[in-house]
PDB file of C-alpha atoms in Angstrom:
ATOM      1  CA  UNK N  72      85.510 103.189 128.588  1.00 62.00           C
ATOM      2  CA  UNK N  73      82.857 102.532 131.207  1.00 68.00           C
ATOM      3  CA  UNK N  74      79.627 103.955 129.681  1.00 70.00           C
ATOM      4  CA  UNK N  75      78.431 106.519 127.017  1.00 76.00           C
ATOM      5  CA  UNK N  76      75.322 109.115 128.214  1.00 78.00           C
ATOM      6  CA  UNK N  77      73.388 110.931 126.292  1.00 81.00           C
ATOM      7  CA  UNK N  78      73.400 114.781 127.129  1.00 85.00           C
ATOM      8  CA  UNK N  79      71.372 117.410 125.325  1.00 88.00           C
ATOM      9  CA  UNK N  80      72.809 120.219 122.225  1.00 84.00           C
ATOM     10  CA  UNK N  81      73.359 122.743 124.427  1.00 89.00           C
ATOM     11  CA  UNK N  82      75.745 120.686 126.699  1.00 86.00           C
ATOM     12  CA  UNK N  83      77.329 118.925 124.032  1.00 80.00           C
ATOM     13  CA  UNK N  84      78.572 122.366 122.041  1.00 81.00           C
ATOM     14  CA  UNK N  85      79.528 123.682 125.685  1.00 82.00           C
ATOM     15  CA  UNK N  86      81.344 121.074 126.464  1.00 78.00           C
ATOM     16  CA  UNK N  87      82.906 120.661 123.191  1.00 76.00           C
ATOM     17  CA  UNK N  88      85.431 123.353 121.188  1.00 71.00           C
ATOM     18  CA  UNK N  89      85.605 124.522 117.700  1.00 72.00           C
ATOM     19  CA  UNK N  90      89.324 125.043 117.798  1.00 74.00           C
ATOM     20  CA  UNK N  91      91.457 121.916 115.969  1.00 73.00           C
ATOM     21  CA  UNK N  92      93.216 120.112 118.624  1.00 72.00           C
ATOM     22  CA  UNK N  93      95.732 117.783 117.582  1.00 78.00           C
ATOM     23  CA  UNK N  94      95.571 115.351 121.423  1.00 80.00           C
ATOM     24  CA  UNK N  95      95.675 111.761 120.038  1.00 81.00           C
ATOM     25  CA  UNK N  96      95.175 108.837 122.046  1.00 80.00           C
ATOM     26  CA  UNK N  97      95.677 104.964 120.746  1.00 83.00           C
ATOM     27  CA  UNK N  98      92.334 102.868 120.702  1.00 78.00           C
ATOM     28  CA  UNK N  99      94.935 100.356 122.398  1.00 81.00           C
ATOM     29  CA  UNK N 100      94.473 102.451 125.788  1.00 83.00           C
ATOM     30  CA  UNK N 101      90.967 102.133 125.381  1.00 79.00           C
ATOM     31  CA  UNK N 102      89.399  98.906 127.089  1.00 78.00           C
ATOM     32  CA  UNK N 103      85.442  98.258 126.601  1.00 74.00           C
ATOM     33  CA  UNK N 104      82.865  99.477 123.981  1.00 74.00           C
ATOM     34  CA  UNK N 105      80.041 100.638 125.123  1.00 76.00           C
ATOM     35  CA  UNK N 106      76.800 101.387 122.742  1.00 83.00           C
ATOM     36  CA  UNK N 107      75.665 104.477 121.876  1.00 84.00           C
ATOM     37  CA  UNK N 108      73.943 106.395 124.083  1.00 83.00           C
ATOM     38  CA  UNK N 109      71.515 108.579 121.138  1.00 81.00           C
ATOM     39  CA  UNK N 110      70.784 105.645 119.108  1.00 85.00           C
ATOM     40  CA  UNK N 111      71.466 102.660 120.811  1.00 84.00           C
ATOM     41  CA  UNK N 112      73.536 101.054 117.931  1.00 88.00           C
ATOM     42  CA  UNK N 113      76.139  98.644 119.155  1.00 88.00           C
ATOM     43  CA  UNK N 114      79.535 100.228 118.080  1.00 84.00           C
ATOM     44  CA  UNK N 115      80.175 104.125 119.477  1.00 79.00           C
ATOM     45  CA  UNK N 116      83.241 104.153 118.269  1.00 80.00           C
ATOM     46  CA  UNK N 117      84.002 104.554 114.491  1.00 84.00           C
ATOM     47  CA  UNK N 118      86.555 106.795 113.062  1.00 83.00           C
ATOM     48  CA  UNK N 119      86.360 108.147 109.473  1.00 85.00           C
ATOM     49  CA  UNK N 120      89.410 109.095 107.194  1.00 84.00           C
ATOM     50  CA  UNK N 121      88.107 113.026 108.306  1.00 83.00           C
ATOM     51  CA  UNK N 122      88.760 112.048 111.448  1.00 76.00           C
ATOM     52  CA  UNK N 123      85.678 112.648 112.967  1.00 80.00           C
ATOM     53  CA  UNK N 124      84.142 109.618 114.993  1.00 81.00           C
ATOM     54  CA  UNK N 125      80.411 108.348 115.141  1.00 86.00           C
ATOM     55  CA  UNK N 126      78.681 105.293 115.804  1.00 88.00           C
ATOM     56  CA  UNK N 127      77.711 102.194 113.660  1.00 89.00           C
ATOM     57  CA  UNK N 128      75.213  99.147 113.790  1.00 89.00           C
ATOM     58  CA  UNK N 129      77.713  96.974 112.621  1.00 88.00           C
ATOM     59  CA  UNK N 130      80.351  96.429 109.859  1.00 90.00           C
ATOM     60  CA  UNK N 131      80.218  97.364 106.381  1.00 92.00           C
ATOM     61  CA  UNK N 132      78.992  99.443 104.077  1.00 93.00           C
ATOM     62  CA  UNK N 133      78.117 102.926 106.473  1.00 92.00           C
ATOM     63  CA  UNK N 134      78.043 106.887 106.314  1.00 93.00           C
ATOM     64  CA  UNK N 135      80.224 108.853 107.860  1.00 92.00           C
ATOM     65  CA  UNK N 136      77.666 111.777 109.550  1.00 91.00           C
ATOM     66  CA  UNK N 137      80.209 114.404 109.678  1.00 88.00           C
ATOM     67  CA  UNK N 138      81.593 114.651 105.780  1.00 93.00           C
ATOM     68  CA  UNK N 139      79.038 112.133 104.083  1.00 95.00           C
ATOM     69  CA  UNK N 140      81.348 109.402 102.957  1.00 93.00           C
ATOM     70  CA  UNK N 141      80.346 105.944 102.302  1.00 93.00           C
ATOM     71  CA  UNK N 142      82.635 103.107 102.694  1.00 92.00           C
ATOM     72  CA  UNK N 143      83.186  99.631 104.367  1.00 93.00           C
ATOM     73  CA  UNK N 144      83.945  99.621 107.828  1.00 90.00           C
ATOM     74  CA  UNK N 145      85.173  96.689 109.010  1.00 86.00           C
ATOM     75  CA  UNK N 146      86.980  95.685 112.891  1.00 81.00           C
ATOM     76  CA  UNK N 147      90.543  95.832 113.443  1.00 75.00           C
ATOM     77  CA  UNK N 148      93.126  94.088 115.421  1.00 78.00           C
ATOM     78  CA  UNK N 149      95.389  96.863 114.786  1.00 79.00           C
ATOM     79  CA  UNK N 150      95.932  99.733 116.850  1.00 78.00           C
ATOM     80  CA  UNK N 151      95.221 103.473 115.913  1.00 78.00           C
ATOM     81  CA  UNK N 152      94.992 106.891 117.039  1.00 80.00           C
ATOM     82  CA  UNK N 153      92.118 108.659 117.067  1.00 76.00           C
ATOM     83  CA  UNK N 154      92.116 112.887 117.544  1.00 70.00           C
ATOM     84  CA  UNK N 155      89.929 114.226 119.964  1.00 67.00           C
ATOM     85  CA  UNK N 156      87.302 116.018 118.025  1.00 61.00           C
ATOM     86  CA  UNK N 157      83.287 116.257 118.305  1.00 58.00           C
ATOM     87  CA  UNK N 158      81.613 113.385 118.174  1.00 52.00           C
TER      88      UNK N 158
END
């Protein structure tokens, strides 16, 4: 990942799709981790069990901003696949 820019509503829902797509990719082909480019908090890349994927300031106890689930996020040296979604 090279960078993350910030982009306003309208181009984010035209650029994005409201049908499911079920395109995975493994965070293992994914090298950097750049900050988010809304908020500025370090981590843009968190996934919830939903499935959708937000940012964080750090690990553990966050909400997910998508279904409203707290729970301890933590970092990983495992690998996982993340759907492309919105977020």
């Amino acid at each position: 990942m090279e960078g993350t820019y910030r982009i306003d509503d309208s181009s984010y829902y035209r650029l994005s799709s409201a049908q499911k797509s079920f395109q995975k990719i493994s965070v293992e082909e994914l090298h950097g981790n750049p900050s988010c480019p809304h908020c500025a908090n370090p981590i843009a890349l968190a996934t919830c069990s939903c499935g959708g994927i937000h940012c964080l300031k750090g690990e553990g106890y966050n909400e997910c901003p998508w279904c409203g689930t707290s729970d301890y996020y933590g970092f990983s040296n495992e690998g996982f696949d993340i759907n492309r979604t919105l977020g």
